mmCIF file of C-alpha atoms in Angstrom:
data_model
loop_
_atom_site.group_PDB
_atom_site.id
_atom_site.type_symbol
_atom_site.label_atom_id
_atom_site.label_comp_id
_atom_site.label_asym_id
_atom_site.label_seq_id
_atom_site.Cartn_x
_atom_site.Cartn_y
_atom_site.Cartn_z
ATOM 1 C CA MET E 1 2.980 69.764 19.621
ATOM 2 C CA SER E 2 3.888 69.391 16.566
ATOM 3 C CA SER E 3 4.509 65.879 14.697
ATOM 4 C CA PRO E 4 7.608 64.122 14.045
ATOM 5 C CA ALA E 5 9.360 65.077 11.021
ATOM 6 C CA SER E 6 9.819 62.678 8.518
ATOM 7 C CA PRO E 7 12.624 60.376 7.727
ATOM 8 C CA GLU E 8 13.560 62.326 4.436
ATOM 9 C CA LYS E 9 13.507 65.036 6.763
ATOM 10 C CA LEU E 10 16.206 64.855 9.201
ATOM 11 C CA PRO E 11 19.257 64.688 7.206
ATOM 12 C CA ASN E 12 21.359 65.703 10.078
ATOM 13 C CA ALA E 13 20.522 63.352 12.673
ATOM 14 C CA PRO E 14 22.790 61.380 14.904
ATOM 15 C CA LYS E 15 24.365 58.200 12.798
ATOM 16 C CA SER E 16 22.635 55.572 15.285
ATOM 17 C CA GLN E 17 19.063 57.484 14.559
ATOM 18 C CA ARG E 18 19.603 57.373 11.027
ATOM 19 C CA GLY E 19 20.162 54.061 10.972
ATOM 20 C CA VAL E 20 16.723 53.038 12.765
ATOM 21 C CA GLN E 21 15.230 55.046 10.344
ATOM 22 C CA SER E 22 17.131 53.041 7.599
ATOM 23 C CA ILE E 23 15.371 49.940 8.850
ATOM 24 C CA HIS E 24 11.930 51.428 9.037
ATOM 25 C CA ARG E 25 12.304 52.825 5.669
ATOM 26 C CA ALA E 26 13.159 49.566 4.788
ATOM 27 C CA ILE E 27 10.363 47.849 6.418
ATOM 28 C CA GLY E 28 7.826 50.210 5.497
ATOM 29 C CA LEU E 29 8.747 49.238 1.561
ATOM 30 C CA LEU E 30 8.636 45.628 2.412
ATOM 31 C CA ARG E 31 4.778 46.202 3.808
ATOM 32 C CA THR E 32 3.910 48.074 0.609
ATOM 33 C CA VAL E 33 5.122 45.224 -1.732
ATOM 34 C CA VAL E 34 3.423 42.516 0.585
ATOM 35 C CA SER E 35 0.478 44.257 0.050
ATOM 36 C CA ASN E 36 0.726 44.742 -3.580
ATOM 37 C CA ASN E 37 2.408 41.533 -4.280
ATOM 38 C CA GLU E 38 -0.526 40.195 -6.468
ATOM 39 C CA ARG E 39 -0.410 42.181 -9.061
ATOM 40 C CA GLY E 40 3.222 43.998 -8.394
ATOM 41 C CA ILE E 41 3.936 47.309 -7.615
ATOM 42 C CA SER E 42 6.061 50.183 -9.304
ATOM 43 C CA LEU E 43 8.908 52.372 -8.181
ATOM 44 C CA ALA E 44 7.201 55.087 -8.250
ATOM 45 C CA ALA E 45 4.268 53.925 -6.645
ATOM 46 C CA LEU E 46 6.176 52.784 -3.843
ATOM 47 C CA ALA E 47 8.159 55.541 -3.403
ATOM 48 C CA ARG E 48 4.651 57.523 -3.550
ATOM 49 C CA GLU E 49 2.933 55.632 -0.415
ATOM 50 C CA CYS E 50 5.921 55.196 1.368
ATOM 51 C CA GLY E 51 7.102 59.167 1.360
ATOM 52 C CA LEU E 52 10.513 58.709 -0.231
ATOM 53 C CA HIS E 53 12.414 60.090 -2.850
ATOM 54 C CA VAL E 54 12.642 57.780 -5.738
ATOM 55 C CA ALA E 55 16.007 57.684 -5.536
ATOM 56 C CA THR E 56 16.007 56.585 -2.051
ATOM 57 C CA ALA E 57 13.276 54.189 -2.314
ATOM 58 C CA ARG E 58 15.606 52.561 -5.643
ATOM 59 C CA ARG E 59 18.384 52.061 -3.850
ATOM 60 C CA MET E 60 16.854 50.774 -0.509
ATOM 61 C CA LEU E 61 14.727 48.064 -3.031
ATOM 62 C CA GLY E 62 18.054 47.304 -4.579
ATOM 63 C CA ALA E 63 19.532 46.055 -0.867
ATOM 64 C CA LEU E 64 15.981 44.232 -0.414
ATOM 65 C CA GLU E 65 16.004 42.592 -4.132
ATOM 66 C CA ASN E 66 19.771 41.925 -2.821
ATOM 67 C CA GLU E 67 18.897 39.850 0.158
ATOM 68 C CA GLY E 68 16.061 38.303 -1.563
ATOM 69 C CA LEU E 69 13.628 39.957 0.334
ATOM 70 C CA ILE E 70 11.834 41.119 -2.754
ATOM 71 C CA ASN E 71 11.904 40.725 -6.353
ATOM 72 C CA TYR E 72 12.238 42.709 -9.457
ATOM 73 C CA ASP E 73 10.664 41.878 -12.948
ATOM 74 C CA SER E 74 12.355 43.669 -15.453
ATOM 75 C CA VAL E 75 9.894 42.994 -17.933
ATOM 76 C CA THR E 76 6.708 44.564 -16.115
ATOM 77 C CA LYS E 77 9.156 46.938 -13.819
ATOM 78 C CA LEU E 78 7.161 45.765 -10.846
ATOM 79 C CA TYR E 79 7.961 44.479 -7.960
ATOM 80 C CA HIS E 80 7.085 41.151 -5.683
ATOM 81 C CA LEU E 81 7.390 39.145 -2.629
ATOM 82 C CA GLY E 82 11.374 37.405 -2.210
ATOM 83 C CA ILE E 83 11.780 33.806 -1.933
ATOM 84 C CA GLU E 84 14.198 34.598 1.384
ATOM 85 C CA LEU E 85 10.836 35.979 2.870
ATOM 86 C CA PHE E 86 9.108 32.419 2.309
ATOM 87 C CA TYR E 87 12.124 31.139 3.637
ATOM 88 C CA PHE E 88 11.733 32.934 7.113
ATOM 89 C CA GLY E 89 8.097 32.589 7.145
ATOM 90 C CA ALA E 90 8.680 28.553 7.756
ATOM 91 C CA ALA E 91 5.505 28.116 9.151
ATOM 92 C CA ALA E 92 3.441 29.734 6.168
ATOM 93 C CA TYR E 93 0.955 28.184 4.351
ATOM 94 C CA GLN E 94 3.143 27.823 0.965
ATOM 95 C CA PHE E 95 5.794 25.874 2.650
ATOM 96 C CA GLN E 96 3.093 24.122 4.968
ATOM 97 C CA MET E 97 2.464 22.648 1.629
ATOM 98 C CA ARG E 98 5.898 21.449 0.607
ATOM 99 C CA ASP E 99 6.034 19.819 4.141
ATOM 100 C CA ARG E 100 2.739 18.017 3.185
ATOM 101 C CA TYR E 101 3.847 16.951 -0.257
ATOM 102 C CA ARG E 102 7.174 15.955 0.130
ATOM 103 C CA HIS E 103 6.566 12.469 0.457
ATOM 104 C CA ALA E 104 4.386 12.433 -2.640
ATOM 105 C CA LEU E 105 7.285 14.269 -4.618
ATOM 106 C CA GLU E 106 9.759 11.747 -3.571
ATOM 107 C CA ARG E 107 7.537 8.888 -4.010
ATOM 108 C CA ILE E 108 6.733 10.389 -7.622
ATOM 109 C CA ALA E 109 10.627 10.923 -8.375
ATOM 110 C CA LEU E 110 10.990 7.251 -7.216
ATOM 111 C CA ARG E 111 8.405 5.429 -9.172
ATOM 112 C CA THR E 112 9.033 7.794 -12.560
ATOM 113 C CA GLU E 113 12.985 8.012 -12.110
ATOM 114 C CA ASP E 114 12.633 11.964 -13.054
ATOM 115 C CA THR E 115 12.639 15.263 -11.301
ATOM 116 C CA ALA E 116 9.081 16.337 -9.837
ATOM 117 C CA PHE E 117 8.185 20.061 -8.757
ATOM 118 C CA LEU E 118 5.898 21.269 -6.497
ATOM 119 C CA LEU E 119 4.768 24.621 -7.311
ATOM 120 C CA VAL E 120 1.979 27.207 -5.886
ATOM 121 C CA ARG E 121 0.436 30.601 -7.405
ATOM 122 C CA SER E 122 2.028 33.655 -6.320
ATOM 123 C CA GLY E 123 0.296 36.434 -8.345
ATOM 124 C CA ASN E 124 0.489 35.843 -11.968
ATOM 125 C CA ASP E 125 3.179 34.014 -10.956
ATOM 126 C CA ALA E 126 3.954 30.233 -10.407
ATOM 127 C CA LEU E 127 6.687 29.754 -7.813
ATOM 128 C CA VAL E 128 8.247 26.728 -7.389
ATOM 129 C CA ILE E 129 8.590 25.649 -3.480
ATOM 130 C CA ASP E 130 10.221 22.167 -4.064
ATOM 131 C CA ARG E 131 11.824 19.703 -6.202
ATOM 132 C CA VAL E 132 13.143 15.933 -6.128
ATOM 133 C CA GLU E 133 15.721 14.844 -8.267
ATOM 134 C CA GLY E 134 14.824 10.911 -9.936
ATOM 135 C CA ALA E 135 17.526 8.271 -10.627
ATOM 136 C CA PHE E 136 17.604 8.487 -14.231
ATOM 137 C CA PRO E 137 20.640 9.381 -15.567
ATOM 138 C CA ILE E 138 19.880 12.515 -17.441
ATOM 139 C CA ARG E 139 18.442 15.082 -15.395
ATOM 140 C CA THR E 140 15.878 17.275 -16.426
ATOM 141 C CA LEU E 141 16.185 19.957 -14.226
ATOM 142 C CA THR E 142 14.100 22.765 -15.352
ATOM 143 C CA HIS E 143 13.525 24.994 -12.589
ATOM 144 C CA GLU E 144 15.487 25.781 -9.082
ATOM 145 C CA VAL E 145 13.805 26.379 -5.910
ATOM 146 C CA GLY E 146 12.240 29.736 -5.706
ATOM 147 C CA GLN E 147 11.914 30.426 -9.387
ATOM 148 C CA ARG E 148 9.253 32.039 -10.558
ATOM 149 C CA SER E 149 7.864 32.216 -14.186
ATOM 150 C CA PRO E 150 4.081 33.569 -15.709
ATOM 151 C CA LEU E 151 1.518 31.679 -15.049
ATOM 152 C CA GLY E 152 0.813 29.242 -18.236
ATOM 153 C CA MET E 153 4.606 29.017 -19.237
ATOM 154 C CA GLY E 154 5.755 25.209 -17.704
ATOM 155 C CA ALA E 155 3.591 22.337 -16.581
ATOM 156 C CA GLY E 156 2.770 22.853 -13.186
ATOM 157 C CA SER E 157 2.053 26.431 -13.880
ATOM 158 C CA THR E 158 -0.127 25.695 -16.820
ATOM 159 C CA ALA E 159 -1.897 23.467 -13.938
ATOM 160 C CA LEU E 160 -2.228 26.307 -11.653
ATOM 161 C CA LEU E 161 -3.709 28.516 -14.231
ATOM 162 C CA ALA E 162 -5.936 26.139 -16.052
ATOM 163 C CA SER E 163 -7.224 25.036 -12.706
ATOM 164 C CA LEU E 164 -8.477 29.338 -12.082
ATOM 165 C CA PRO E 165 -12.067 30.247 -13.093
ATOM 166 C CA GLU E 166 -12.539 31.071 -16.798
ATOM 167 C CA LYS E 167 -12.991 35.380 -16.307
ATOM 168 C CA LYS E 168 -9.374 35.115 -13.818
ATOM 169 C CA ILE E 169 -7.497 32.811 -16.541
ATOM 170 C CA HIS E 170 -8.025 36.016 -19.035
ATOM 171 C CA SER E 171 -7.138 38.836 -16.609
ATOM 172 C CA VAL E 172 -3.718 36.322 -15.803
ATOM 173 C CA ILE E 173 -3.062 35.749 -19.980
ATOM 174 C CA GLN E 174 -3.800 39.553 -20.723
ATOM 175 C CA ALA E 175 -1.465 40.619 -17.556
ATOM 176 C CA ASN E 176 1.518 38.255 -19.029
ATOM 177 C CA LYS E 177 0.975 38.713 -22.648
ATOM 178 C CA ARG E 178 4.544 40.362 -23.182
ATOM 179 C CA ARG E 179 6.401 38.010 -20.838
ATOM 180 C CA TYR E 180 5.084 35.151 -22.995
ATOM 181 C CA ALA E 181 7.382 36.018 -25.728
ATOM 182 C CA GLN E 182 10.511 35.533 -23.362
ATOM 183 C CA TYR E 183 9.534 31.934 -23.633
ATOM 184 C CA LYS E 184 9.915 30.238 -26.875
ATOM 185 C CA ASN E 185 8.108 33.185 -28.305
ATOM 186 C CA SER E 186 5.304 31.832 -27.088
ATOM 187 C CA THR E 187 1.381 33.915 -27.358
ATOM 188 C CA PRO E 188 -1.609 33.882 -25.886
ATOM 189 C CA GLU E 189 -3.090 32.056 -28.019
ATOM 190 C CA ASP E 190 -0.336 29.488 -27.388
ATOM 191 C CA VAL E 191 -1.265 29.242 -23.733
ATOM 192 C CA TRP E 192 -5.189 29.261 -24.552
ATOM 193 C CA GLN E 193 -4.023 25.792 -26.307
ATOM 194 C CA LEU E 194 -2.201 24.745 -23.424
ATOM 195 C CA VAL E 195 -5.190 25.273 -20.760
ATOM 196 C CA GLU E 196 -7.242 23.435 -23.353
ATOM 197 C CA HIS E 197 -5.471 20.303 -23.467
ATOM 198 C CA PHE E 198 -5.307 20.427 -19.460
ATOM 199 C CA ARG E 199 -9.226 20.733 -19.555
ATOM 200 C CA GLU E 200 -9.282 17.678 -21.971
ATOM 201 C CA HIS E 201 -6.822 15.263 -20.277
ATOM 202 C CA GLY E 202 -6.464 16.401 -16.860
ATOM 203 C CA TYR E 203 -3.142 17.107 -17.228
ATOM 204 C CA SER E 204 -0.553 19.614 -18.690
ATOM 205 C CA LEU E 205 1.869 18.934 -21.286
ATOM 206 C CA THR E 206 4.417 21.431 -22.242
ATOM 207 C CA GLY E 207 7.903 20.916 -24.147
ATOM 208 C CA GLY E 208 10.913 22.794 -24.754
ATOM 209 C CA VAL E 209 9.964 25.828 -22.537
ATOM 210 C CA PHE E 210 12.749 26.269 -20.231
ATOM 211 C CA ILE E 211 15.580 23.661 -21.783
ATOM 212 C CA PRO E 212 14.932 22.296 -25.585
ATOM 213 C CA GLU E 213 14.007 18.657 -25.606
ATOM 214 C CA ALA E 214 12.687 18.844 -22.151
ATOM 215 C CA VAL E 215 8.840 17.796 -21.953
ATOM 216 C CA GLY E 216 6.589 18.658 -18.379
ATOM 217 C CA LEU E 217 3.455 17.349 -17.804
ATOM 218 C CA GLY E 218 1.745 18.548 -14.294
ATOM 219 C CA ARG E 219 -1.211 17.766 -12.674
ATOM 220 C CA ALA E 220 -3.024 20.582 -9.933
ATOM 221 C CA VAL E 221 -3.429 19.585 -5.945
ATOM 222 C CA HIS E 222 -6.439 20.547 -4.605
ATOM 223 C CA ASP E 223 -7.400 20.884 -0.497
ATOM 224 C CA ALA E 224 -10.618 19.329 0.868
ATOM 225 C CA SER E 225 -13.163 21.791 -0.658
ATOM 226 C CA GLY E 226 -11.632 21.274 -3.943
ATOM 227 C CA GLU E 227 -9.922 24.561 -4.360
ATOM 228 C CA VAL E 228 -6.372 23.944 -6.123
ATOM 229 C CA VAL E 229 -3.885 24.974 -3.884
ATOM 230 C CA ALA E 230 -0.616 24.273 -5.625
ATOM 231 C CA ALA E 231 0.601 21.807 -8.744
ATOM 232 C CA VAL E 232 3.162 18.811 -8.913
ATOM 233 C CA SER E 233 4.657 18.210 -12.337
ATOM 234 C CA VAL E 234 7.520 15.556 -13.402
ATOM 235 C CA ALA E 235 10.300 16.947 -16.373
ATOM 236 C CA ALA E 236 11.856 14.267 -18.428
ATOM 237 C CA ILE E 237 13.841 14.602 -21.483
ATOM 238 C CA LYS E 238 10.988 14.151 -24.826
ATOM 239 C CA GLN E 239 12.295 10.667 -25.566
ATOM 240 C CA ARG E 240 10.950 9.512 -22.555
ATOM 241 C CA MET E 241 7.235 11.475 -22.868
ATOM 242 C CA ASP E 242 5.918 9.507 -25.230
ATOM 243 C CA PRO E 243 2.056 9.064 -25.242
ATOM 244 C CA GLU E 244 1.864 5.862 -23.396
ATOM 245 C CA ARG E 245 4.347 6.937 -20.713
ATOM 246 C CA ARG E 246 2.766 10.640 -20.492
ATOM 247 C CA GLU E 247 -0.264 8.661 -19.158
ATOM 248 C CA MET E 248 1.945 6.557 -17.062
ATOM 249 C CA VAL E 249 3.526 9.566 -15.345
ATOM 250 C CA ALA E 250 0.083 11.341 -14.736
ATOM 251 C CA GLU E 251 -1.385 8.469 -13.125
ATOM 252 C CA ILE E 252 1.531 8.390 -10.631
ATOM 253 C CA ILE E 253 1.532 11.863 -10.105
ATOM 254 C CA LYS E 254 -2.401 11.247 -9.340
ATOM 255 C CA GLN E 255 -1.951 8.518 -7.318
ATOM 256 C CA GLU E 256 0.580 10.357 -5.014
ATOM 257 C CA ILE E 257 -1.191 13.169 -4.822
ATOM 258 C CA GLU E 258 -4.263 11.148 -3.751
ATOM 259 C CA ALA E 259 -3.003 8.993 -1.187
ATOM 260 C CA ILE E 260 -1.293 12.632 0.623
ATOM 261 C CA GLU E 261 -4.752 13.699 0.993
ATOM 262 C CA LYS E 262 -6.337 10.459 2.517
ATOM 263 C CA PRO E 263 -7.428 11.521 6.031
ATOM 264 C CA ASN E 264 -4.455 8.989 7.332
ATOM 265 C CA GLY E 265 -2.051 9.976 4.604
#
């Protein structure tokens, strides 16, 4: 018996069948993005792996992107998972993290009166999965929930990067080096300086990466085995982040994270 024809070869199929075929194609594209999310995947590679014409793949990927299911990086020309998939997977690991550390984020925002963020690593990016605003009148909203940035750009993002093994840090910085220029014309050398600061002080410190005159401070979050699973950062206007207050904010973040990690936390 002959094998079924591929969707590309059934232009005269009934309308209802074409609709089903389109769903199968879209799911196939989505699965391929999922399996290549760590590094990202190009349009040509997606079309090839899914057996689609490039124009068909581009059209369907555009629809998936419009729905937030995938994300296209215009600099690297690669596709990654979109934030909507994380919303759909509310029971997924990242969102267990969000639920677990929500109280810590609220406490940090309450005690510092500034905005607190929770980020996780997604390939060579940092992904913001939660944000709590503080009471200080001038809000420093450097990120939206669902926003991506290259690892090494931003306080939480730097904490995630600096906590990786040395070889992996080199790999990530190499992969992101062209993207860094979009952020204050940053270079790989600038990112290494941020990594060194984290290693020396135990927290990251960045300034003006997303908003001029804004300063961010971040710490890594570890699981029971000591592996880094997330980062918490606080953003404030520059005038509120003098050296003495930086140490205070870093200590507050540490205390609230550790309180959650206690067995009865």
